[in-house]
mmCIF file of C-alpha atoms in Angstrom:
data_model
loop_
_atom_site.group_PDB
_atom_site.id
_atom_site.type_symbol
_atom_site.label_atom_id
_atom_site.label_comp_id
_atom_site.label_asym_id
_atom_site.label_seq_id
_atom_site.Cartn_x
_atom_site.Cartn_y
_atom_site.Cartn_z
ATOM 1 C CA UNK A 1 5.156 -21.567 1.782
ATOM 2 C CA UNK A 2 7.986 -19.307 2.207
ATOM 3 C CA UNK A 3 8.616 -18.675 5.839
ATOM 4 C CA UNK A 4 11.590 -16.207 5.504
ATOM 5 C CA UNK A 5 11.040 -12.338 6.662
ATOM 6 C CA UNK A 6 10.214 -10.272 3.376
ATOM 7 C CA UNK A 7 12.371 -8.245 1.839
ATOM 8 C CA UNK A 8 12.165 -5.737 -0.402
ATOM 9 C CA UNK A 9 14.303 -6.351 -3.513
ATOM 10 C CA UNK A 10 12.807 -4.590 -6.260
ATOM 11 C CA UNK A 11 11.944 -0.727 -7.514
ATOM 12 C CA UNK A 12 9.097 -0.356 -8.971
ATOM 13 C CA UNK A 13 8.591 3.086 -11.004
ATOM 14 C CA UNK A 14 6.838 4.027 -14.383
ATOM 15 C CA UNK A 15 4.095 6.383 -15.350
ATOM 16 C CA UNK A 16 2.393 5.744 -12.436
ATOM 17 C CA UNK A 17 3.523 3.950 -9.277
ATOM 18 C CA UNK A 18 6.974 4.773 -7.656
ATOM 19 C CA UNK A 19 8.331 2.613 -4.972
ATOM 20 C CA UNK A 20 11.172 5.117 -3.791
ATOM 21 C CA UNK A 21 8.519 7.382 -2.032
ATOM 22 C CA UNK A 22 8.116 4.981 0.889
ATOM 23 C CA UNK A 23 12.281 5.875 1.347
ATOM 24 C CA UNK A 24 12.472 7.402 4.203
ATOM 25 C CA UNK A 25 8.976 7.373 5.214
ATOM 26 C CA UNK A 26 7.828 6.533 9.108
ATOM 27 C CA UNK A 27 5.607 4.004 10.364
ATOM 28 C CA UNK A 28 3.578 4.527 12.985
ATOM 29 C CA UNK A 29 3.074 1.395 15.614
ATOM 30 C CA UNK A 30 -0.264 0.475 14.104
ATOM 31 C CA UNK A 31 -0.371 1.999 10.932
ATOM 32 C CA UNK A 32 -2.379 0.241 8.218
ATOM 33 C CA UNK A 33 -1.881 -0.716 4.776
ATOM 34 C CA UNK A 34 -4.540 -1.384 2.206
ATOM 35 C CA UNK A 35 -2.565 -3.465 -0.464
ATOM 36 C CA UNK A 36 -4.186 -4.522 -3.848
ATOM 37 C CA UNK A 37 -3.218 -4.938 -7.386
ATOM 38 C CA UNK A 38 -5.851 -2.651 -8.939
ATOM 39 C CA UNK A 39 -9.890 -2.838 -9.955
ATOM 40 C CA UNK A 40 -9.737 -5.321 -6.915
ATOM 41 C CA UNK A 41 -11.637 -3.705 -4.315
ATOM 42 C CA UNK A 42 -9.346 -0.715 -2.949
ATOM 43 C CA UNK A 43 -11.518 1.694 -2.567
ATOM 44 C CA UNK A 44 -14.330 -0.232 -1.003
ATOM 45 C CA UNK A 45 -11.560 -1.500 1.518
ATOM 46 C CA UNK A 46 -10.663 2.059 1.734
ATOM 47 C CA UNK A 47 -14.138 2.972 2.834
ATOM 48 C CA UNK A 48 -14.637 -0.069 5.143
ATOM 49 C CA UNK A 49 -11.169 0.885 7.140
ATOM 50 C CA UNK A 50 -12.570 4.549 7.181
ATOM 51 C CA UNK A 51 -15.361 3.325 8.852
ATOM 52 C CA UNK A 52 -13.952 0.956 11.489
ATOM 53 C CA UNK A 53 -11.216 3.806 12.435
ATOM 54 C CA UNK A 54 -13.048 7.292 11.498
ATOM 55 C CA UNK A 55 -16.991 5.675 12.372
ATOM 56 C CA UNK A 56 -17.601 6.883 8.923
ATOM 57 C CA UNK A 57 -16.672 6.583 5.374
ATOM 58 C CA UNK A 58 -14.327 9.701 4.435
ATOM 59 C CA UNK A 59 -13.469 8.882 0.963
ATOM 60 C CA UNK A 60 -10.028 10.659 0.866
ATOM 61 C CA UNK A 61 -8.573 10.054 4.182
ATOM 62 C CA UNK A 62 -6.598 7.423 3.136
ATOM 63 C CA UNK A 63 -3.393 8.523 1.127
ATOM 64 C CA UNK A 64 -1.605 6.384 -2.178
ATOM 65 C CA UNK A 65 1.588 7.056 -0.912
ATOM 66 C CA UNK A 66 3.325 5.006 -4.293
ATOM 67 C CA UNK A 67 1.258 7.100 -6.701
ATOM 68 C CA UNK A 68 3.799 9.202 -8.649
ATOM 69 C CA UNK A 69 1.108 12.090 -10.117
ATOM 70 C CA UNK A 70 1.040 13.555 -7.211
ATOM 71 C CA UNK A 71 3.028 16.254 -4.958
ATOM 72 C CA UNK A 72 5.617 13.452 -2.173
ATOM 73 C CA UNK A 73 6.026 16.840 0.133
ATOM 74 C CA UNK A 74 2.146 16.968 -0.288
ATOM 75 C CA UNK A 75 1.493 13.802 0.203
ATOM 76 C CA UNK A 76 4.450 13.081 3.049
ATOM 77 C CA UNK A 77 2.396 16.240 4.876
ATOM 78 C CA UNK A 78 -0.942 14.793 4.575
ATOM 79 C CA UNK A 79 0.063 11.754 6.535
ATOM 80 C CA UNK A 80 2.082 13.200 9.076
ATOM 81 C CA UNK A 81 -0.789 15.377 9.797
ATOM 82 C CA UNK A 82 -2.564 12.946 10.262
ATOM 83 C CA UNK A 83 -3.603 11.946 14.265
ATOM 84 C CA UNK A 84 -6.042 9.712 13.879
ATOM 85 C CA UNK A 85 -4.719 5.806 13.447
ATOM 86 C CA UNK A 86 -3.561 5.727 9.497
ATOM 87 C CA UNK A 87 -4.855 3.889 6.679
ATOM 88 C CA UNK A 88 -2.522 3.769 3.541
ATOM 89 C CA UNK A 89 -2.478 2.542 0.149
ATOM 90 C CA UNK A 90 -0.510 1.039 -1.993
ATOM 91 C CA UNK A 91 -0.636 -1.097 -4.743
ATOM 92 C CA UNK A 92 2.825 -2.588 -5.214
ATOM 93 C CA UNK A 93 3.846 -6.190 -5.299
ATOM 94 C CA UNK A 94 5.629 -7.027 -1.314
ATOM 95 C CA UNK A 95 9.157 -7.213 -3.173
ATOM 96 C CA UNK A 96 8.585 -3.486 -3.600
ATOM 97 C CA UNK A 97 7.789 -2.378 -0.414
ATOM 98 C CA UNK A 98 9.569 -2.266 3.391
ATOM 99 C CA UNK A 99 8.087 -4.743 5.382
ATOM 100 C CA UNK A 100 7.234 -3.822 9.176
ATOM 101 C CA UNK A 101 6.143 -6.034 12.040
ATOM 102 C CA UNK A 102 4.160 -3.446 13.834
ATOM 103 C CA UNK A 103 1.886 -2.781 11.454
ATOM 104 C CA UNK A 104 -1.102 -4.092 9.531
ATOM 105 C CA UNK A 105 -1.335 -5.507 6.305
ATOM 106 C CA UNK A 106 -4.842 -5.842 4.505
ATOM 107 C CA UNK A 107 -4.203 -7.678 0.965
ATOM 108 C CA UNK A 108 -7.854 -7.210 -0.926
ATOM 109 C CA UNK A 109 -8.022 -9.663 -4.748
ATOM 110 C CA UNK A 110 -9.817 -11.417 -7.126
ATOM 111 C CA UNK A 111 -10.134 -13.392 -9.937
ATOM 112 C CA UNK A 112 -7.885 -12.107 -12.527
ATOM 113 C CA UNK A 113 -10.483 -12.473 -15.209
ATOM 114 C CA UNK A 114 -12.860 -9.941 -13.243
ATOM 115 C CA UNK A 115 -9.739 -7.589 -12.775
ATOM 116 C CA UNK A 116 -9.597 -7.398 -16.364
ATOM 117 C CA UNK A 117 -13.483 -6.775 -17.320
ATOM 118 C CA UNK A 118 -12.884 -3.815 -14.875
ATOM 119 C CA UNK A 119 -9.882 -2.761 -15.844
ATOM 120 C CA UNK A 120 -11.178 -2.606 -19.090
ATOM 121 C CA UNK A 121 -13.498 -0.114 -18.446
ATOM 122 C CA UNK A 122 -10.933 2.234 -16.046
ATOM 123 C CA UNK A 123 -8.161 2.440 -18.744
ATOM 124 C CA UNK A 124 -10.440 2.648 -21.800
ATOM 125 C CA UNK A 125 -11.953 6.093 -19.513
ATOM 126 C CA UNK A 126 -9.026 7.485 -18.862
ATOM 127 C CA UNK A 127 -9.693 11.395 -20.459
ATOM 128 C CA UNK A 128 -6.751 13.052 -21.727
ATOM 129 C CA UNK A 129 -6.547 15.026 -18.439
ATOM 130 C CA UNK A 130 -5.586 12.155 -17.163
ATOM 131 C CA UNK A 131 -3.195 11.063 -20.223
ATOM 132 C CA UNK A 132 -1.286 14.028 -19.423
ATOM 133 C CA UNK A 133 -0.814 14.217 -15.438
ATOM 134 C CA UNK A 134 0.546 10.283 -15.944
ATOM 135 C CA UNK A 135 3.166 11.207 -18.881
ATOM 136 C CA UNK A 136 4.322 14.778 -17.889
ATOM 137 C CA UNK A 137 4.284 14.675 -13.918
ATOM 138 C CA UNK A 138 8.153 15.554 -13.874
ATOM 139 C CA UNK A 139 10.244 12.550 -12.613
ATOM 140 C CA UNK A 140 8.701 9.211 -15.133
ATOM 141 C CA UNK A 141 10.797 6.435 -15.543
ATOM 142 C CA UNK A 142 10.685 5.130 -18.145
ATOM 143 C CA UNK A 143 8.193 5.529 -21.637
ATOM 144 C CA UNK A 144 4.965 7.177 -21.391
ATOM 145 C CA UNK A 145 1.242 5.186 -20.853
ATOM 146 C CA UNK A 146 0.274 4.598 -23.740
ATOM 147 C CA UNK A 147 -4.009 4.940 -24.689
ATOM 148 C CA UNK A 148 -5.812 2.047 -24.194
ATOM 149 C CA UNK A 149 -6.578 -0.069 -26.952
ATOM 150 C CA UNK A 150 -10.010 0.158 -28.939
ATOM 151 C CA UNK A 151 -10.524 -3.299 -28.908
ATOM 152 C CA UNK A 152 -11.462 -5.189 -25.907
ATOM 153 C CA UNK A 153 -9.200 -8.973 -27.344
ATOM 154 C CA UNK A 154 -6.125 -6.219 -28.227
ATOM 155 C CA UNK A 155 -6.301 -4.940 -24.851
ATOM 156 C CA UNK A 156 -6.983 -8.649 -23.483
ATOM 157 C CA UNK A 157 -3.838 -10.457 -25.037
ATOM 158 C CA UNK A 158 -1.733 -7.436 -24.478
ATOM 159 C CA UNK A 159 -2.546 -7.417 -20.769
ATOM 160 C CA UNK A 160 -2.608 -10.965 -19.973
ATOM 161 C CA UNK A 161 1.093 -11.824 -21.819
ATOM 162 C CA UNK A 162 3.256 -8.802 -21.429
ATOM 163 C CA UNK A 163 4.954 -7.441 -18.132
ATOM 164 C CA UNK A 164 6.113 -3.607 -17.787
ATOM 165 C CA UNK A 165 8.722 -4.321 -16.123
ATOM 166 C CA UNK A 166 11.368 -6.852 -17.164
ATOM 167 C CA UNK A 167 10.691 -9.428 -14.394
ATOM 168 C CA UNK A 168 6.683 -9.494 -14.922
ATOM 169 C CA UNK A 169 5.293 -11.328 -17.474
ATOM 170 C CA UNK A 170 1.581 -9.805 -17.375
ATOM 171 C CA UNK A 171 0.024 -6.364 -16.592
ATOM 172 C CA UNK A 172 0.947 -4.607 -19.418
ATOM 173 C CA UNK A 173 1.148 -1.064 -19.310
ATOM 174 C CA UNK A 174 0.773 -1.282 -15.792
ATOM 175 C CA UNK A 175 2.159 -3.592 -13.664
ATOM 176 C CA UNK A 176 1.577 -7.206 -12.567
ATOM 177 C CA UNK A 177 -1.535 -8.557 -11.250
ATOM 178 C CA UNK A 178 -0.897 -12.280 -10.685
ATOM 179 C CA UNK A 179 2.790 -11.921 -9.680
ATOM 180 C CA UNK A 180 1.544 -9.397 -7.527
ATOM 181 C CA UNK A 181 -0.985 -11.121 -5.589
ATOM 182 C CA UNK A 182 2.022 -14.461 -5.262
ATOM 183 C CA UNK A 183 4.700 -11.850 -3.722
ATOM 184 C CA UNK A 184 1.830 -11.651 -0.560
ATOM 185 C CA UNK A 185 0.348 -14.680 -0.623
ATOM 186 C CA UNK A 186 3.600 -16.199 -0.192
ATOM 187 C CA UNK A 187 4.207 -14.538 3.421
ATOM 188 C CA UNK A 188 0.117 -15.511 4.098
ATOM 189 C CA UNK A 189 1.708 -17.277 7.091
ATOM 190 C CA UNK A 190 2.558 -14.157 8.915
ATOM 191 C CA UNK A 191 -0.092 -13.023 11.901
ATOM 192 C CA UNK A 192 -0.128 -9.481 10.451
ATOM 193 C CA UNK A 193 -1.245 -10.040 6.707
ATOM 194 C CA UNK A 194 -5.114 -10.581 6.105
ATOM 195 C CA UNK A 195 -6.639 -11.908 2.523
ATOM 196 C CA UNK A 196 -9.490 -10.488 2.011
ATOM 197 C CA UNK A 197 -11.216 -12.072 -1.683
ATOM 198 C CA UNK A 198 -13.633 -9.598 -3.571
ATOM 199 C CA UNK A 199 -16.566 -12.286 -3.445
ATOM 200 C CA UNK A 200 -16.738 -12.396 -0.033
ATOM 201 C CA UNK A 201 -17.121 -8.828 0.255
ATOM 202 C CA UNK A 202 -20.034 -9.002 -1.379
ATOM 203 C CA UNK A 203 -21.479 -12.273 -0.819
ATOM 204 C CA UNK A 204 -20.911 -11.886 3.172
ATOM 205 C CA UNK A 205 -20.409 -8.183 3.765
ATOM 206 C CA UNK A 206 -21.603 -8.125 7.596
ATOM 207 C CA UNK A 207 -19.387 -11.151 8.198
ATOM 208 C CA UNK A 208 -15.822 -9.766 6.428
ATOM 209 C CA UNK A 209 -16.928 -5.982 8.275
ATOM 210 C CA UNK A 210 -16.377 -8.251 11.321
ATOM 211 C CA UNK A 211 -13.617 -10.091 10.486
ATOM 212 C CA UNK A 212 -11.630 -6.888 9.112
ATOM 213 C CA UNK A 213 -12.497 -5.476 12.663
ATOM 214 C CA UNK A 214 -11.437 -8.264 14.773
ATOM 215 C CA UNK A 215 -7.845 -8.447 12.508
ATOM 216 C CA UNK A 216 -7.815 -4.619 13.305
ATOM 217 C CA UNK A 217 -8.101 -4.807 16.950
ATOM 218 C CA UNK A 218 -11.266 -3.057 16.667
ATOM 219 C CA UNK A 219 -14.034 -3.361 19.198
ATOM 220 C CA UNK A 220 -17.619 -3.257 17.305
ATOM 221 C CA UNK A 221 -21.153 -3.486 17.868
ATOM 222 C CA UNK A 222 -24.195 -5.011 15.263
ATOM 223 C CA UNK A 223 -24.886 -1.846 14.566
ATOM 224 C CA UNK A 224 -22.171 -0.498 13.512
ATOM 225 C CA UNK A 225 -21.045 -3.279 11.402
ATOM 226 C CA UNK A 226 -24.549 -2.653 10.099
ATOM 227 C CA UNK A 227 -23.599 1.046 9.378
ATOM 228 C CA UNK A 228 -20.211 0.094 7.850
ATOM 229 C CA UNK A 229 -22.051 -1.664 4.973
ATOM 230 C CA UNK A 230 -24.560 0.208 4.645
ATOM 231 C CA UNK A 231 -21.757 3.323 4.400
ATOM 232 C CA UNK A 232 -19.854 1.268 1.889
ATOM 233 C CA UNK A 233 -22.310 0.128 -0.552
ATOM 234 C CA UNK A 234 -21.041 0.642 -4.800
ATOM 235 C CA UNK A 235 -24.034 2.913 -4.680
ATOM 236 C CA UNK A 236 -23.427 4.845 -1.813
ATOM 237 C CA UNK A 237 -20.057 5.647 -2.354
ATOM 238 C CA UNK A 238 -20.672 6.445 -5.733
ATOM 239 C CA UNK A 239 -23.288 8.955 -5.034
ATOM 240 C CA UNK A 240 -21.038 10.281 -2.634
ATOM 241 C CA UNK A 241 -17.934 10.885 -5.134
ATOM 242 C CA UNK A 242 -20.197 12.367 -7.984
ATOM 243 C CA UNK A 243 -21.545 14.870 -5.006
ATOM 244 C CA UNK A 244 -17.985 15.651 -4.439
ATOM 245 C CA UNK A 245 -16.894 15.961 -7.949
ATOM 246 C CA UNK A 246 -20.015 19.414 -8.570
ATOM 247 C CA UNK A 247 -18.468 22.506 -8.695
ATOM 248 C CA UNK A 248 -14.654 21.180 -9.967
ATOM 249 C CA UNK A 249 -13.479 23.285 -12.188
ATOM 250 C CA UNK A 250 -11.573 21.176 -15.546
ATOM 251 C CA UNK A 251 -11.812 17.956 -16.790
ATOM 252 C CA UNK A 252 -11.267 14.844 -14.433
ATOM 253 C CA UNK A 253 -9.637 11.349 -14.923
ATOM 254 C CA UNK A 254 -12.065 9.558 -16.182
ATOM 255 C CA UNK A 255 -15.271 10.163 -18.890
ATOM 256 C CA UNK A 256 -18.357 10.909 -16.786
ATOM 257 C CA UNK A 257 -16.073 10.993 -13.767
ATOM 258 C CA UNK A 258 -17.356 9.172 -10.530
ATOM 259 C CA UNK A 259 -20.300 7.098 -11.805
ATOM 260 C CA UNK A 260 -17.040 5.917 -14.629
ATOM 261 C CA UNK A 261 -15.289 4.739 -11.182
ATOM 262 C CA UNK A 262 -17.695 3.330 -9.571
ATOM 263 C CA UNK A 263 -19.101 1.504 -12.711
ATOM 264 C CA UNK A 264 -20.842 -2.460 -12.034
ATOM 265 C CA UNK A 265 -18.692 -3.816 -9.141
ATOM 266 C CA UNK A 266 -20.125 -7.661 -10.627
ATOM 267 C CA UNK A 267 -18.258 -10.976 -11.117
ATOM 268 C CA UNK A 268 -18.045 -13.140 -14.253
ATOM 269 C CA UNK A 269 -18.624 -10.576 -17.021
ATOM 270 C CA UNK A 270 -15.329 -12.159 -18.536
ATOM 271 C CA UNK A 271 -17.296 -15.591 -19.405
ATOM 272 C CA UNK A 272 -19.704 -13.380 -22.256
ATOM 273 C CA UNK A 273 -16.487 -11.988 -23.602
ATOM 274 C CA UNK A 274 -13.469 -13.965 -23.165
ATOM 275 C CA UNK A 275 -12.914 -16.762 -25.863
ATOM 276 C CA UNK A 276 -11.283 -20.307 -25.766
ATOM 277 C CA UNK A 277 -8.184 -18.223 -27.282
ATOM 278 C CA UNK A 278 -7.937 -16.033 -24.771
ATOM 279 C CA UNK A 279 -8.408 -18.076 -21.759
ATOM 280 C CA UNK A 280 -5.766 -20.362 -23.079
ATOM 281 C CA UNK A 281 -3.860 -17.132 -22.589
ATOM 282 C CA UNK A 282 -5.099 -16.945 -19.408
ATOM 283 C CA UNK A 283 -3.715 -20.831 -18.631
ATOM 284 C CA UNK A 284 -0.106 -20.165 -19.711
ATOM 285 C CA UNK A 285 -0.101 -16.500 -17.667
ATOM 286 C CA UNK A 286 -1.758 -18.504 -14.149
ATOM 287 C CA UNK A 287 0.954 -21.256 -14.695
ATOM 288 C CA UNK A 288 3.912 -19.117 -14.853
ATOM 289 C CA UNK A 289 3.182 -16.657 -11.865
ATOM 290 C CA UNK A 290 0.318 -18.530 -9.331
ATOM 291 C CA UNK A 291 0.871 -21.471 -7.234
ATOM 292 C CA UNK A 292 -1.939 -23.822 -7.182
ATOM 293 C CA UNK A 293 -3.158 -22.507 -3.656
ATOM 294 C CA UNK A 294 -3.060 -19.021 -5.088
ATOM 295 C CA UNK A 295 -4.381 -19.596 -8.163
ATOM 296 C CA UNK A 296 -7.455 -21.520 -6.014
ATOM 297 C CA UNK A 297 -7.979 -18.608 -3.965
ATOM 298 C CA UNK A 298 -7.598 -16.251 -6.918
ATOM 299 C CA UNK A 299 -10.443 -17.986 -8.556
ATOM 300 C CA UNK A 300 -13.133 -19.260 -5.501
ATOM 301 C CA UNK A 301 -11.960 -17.152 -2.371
ATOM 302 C CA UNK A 302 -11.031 -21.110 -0.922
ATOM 303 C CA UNK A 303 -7.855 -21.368 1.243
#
């Protein structure tokens, strides 16, 4: 365990993340941050937080201040219009981002293997809408995305041995997933960082609702842990972004838009497609970035 203060000592920036745009920004005493590698449960922690602050879920009110296809005055605005107590998201590794005492730090995984069955199915929906905001928002760094692969093992050994950037050694074209969980679970020590694990979401819903509260400083009732489930269900929230989505004019990010998103939400899809070859991949990528207590929690949600 590594018990000095974090520090930021990396930039991350490519096609789609951009670590610079937190320059400059400021923290409100008890802002919130929602930090995940991706297809880990962001935007079900998104919806939870929503709930717990908001008292409903208000897909939208929380703002990816790293992502680079967007507007920063836009995005700088939205936030410091904001009055109500801030959730934000981000999905860069802690090396990447400013570290602040005051603050919460919610830190959502799972088992790598599960990140990639979902994965699989974001990136290989991406439209070419999509494609095309990633590559030729003015200010990349760096070469373009490039498609996703049409087979599932080319995508799988790409992914699993390849880092974007020169210090990752998996993630491939995005960034790192493993390293990425190991930058915050080294600092686990610190009173303001909670792990929330993807199986326990949905294995024990009511019971993480309650413990995401009581980390929060959140006051709740049965009932409305009750409603915060029920609010944040794959189903729900699904039918609620394909409601939003009628009526947009052009094409969106992904094929068949929100029900793409919101696609199975399930565990251990990997074990039907994933052979001995690739998890041997799997073996030499967990060895070189987790610890063995990370690597644990990675795969069984056990501290």
């Amino acid at each position: 365990m590594i018990d000095a203060r974090p520090t930021r000592t990396r930039v991350y920036q490519n096609h789609t993340i951009d670590s610079t745009r937190w320059d400059g920004f400021e923290i409100r005493d008890n802002d919130i941050v929602i930090a995940t590698p991706y297809k880990c449960g962001t935007t079900w922690m998104q919806g939870i937080v929503s709930c717990l602050v908001l008292g409903e879920c208000r897909q939208g009110a929380s703002v990816w201040l790293d992502f680079r296809p967007e507007s920063l005055d836009d995005t700088r605005k939205k936030l410091s219009e904001q009055t109500h107590r801030r959730f934000i998201k981000t999905h860069l590794p802690l090396d990447g981002l400013p570290y602040h005492e005051n603050i919460k730090y919610i830190v959502v995984s799972r088992d790598v293997r599960d990140v990639f069955m979902s994965l699989w199915n974001h990136y290989g929906s991406y439209t070419d809408a999509a494609n095309e905001k990633f590559n030729n928002w003015p200010g990349r760094v760096g070469p373009p995305q490039p498609v996703c692969p049409t087979g599932i093992h080319d995508f799988w050994k790409m992914w699993i041995s390849r880092g974007w950037f020169e210090w990752e050694s998996e993630g491939y074209p995005f960034w790192s997933n493993m390293r990425h969980v190991q930058t915050w679970w080294d600092q686990r020590h610190l009173a303001n960082l909670l792990f929330v694990h993807y199986n326990h979401l949905k294995s024990d819903p009511h019971g993480q609702v309650r413990r995401i509260a009581k980390f929060l400083d959140i006051e709740i009732t049965d009932d409305r842990i009750d409603d915060t489930v029920s609010a944040t269900t794959l189903d729900t929230m699904r039918e609620a972004a394909v409601k939003r989505e009628e009526g947009q004019d052009g094409p969106g990010m992904f094929e068949n838009g929100a029900a793409t998103f919101f696609y199975k939400g399930t565990n251990n899809r990997w074990k039907d497609v994933l052979t001995e070859e690739d998890l041997l991949l799997y073996e030499a990528a967990a060895e070189r970035n987790l610890s063995d207590s990370c690597r644990a929690w990675l795969e069984t949600g056990e501290q």
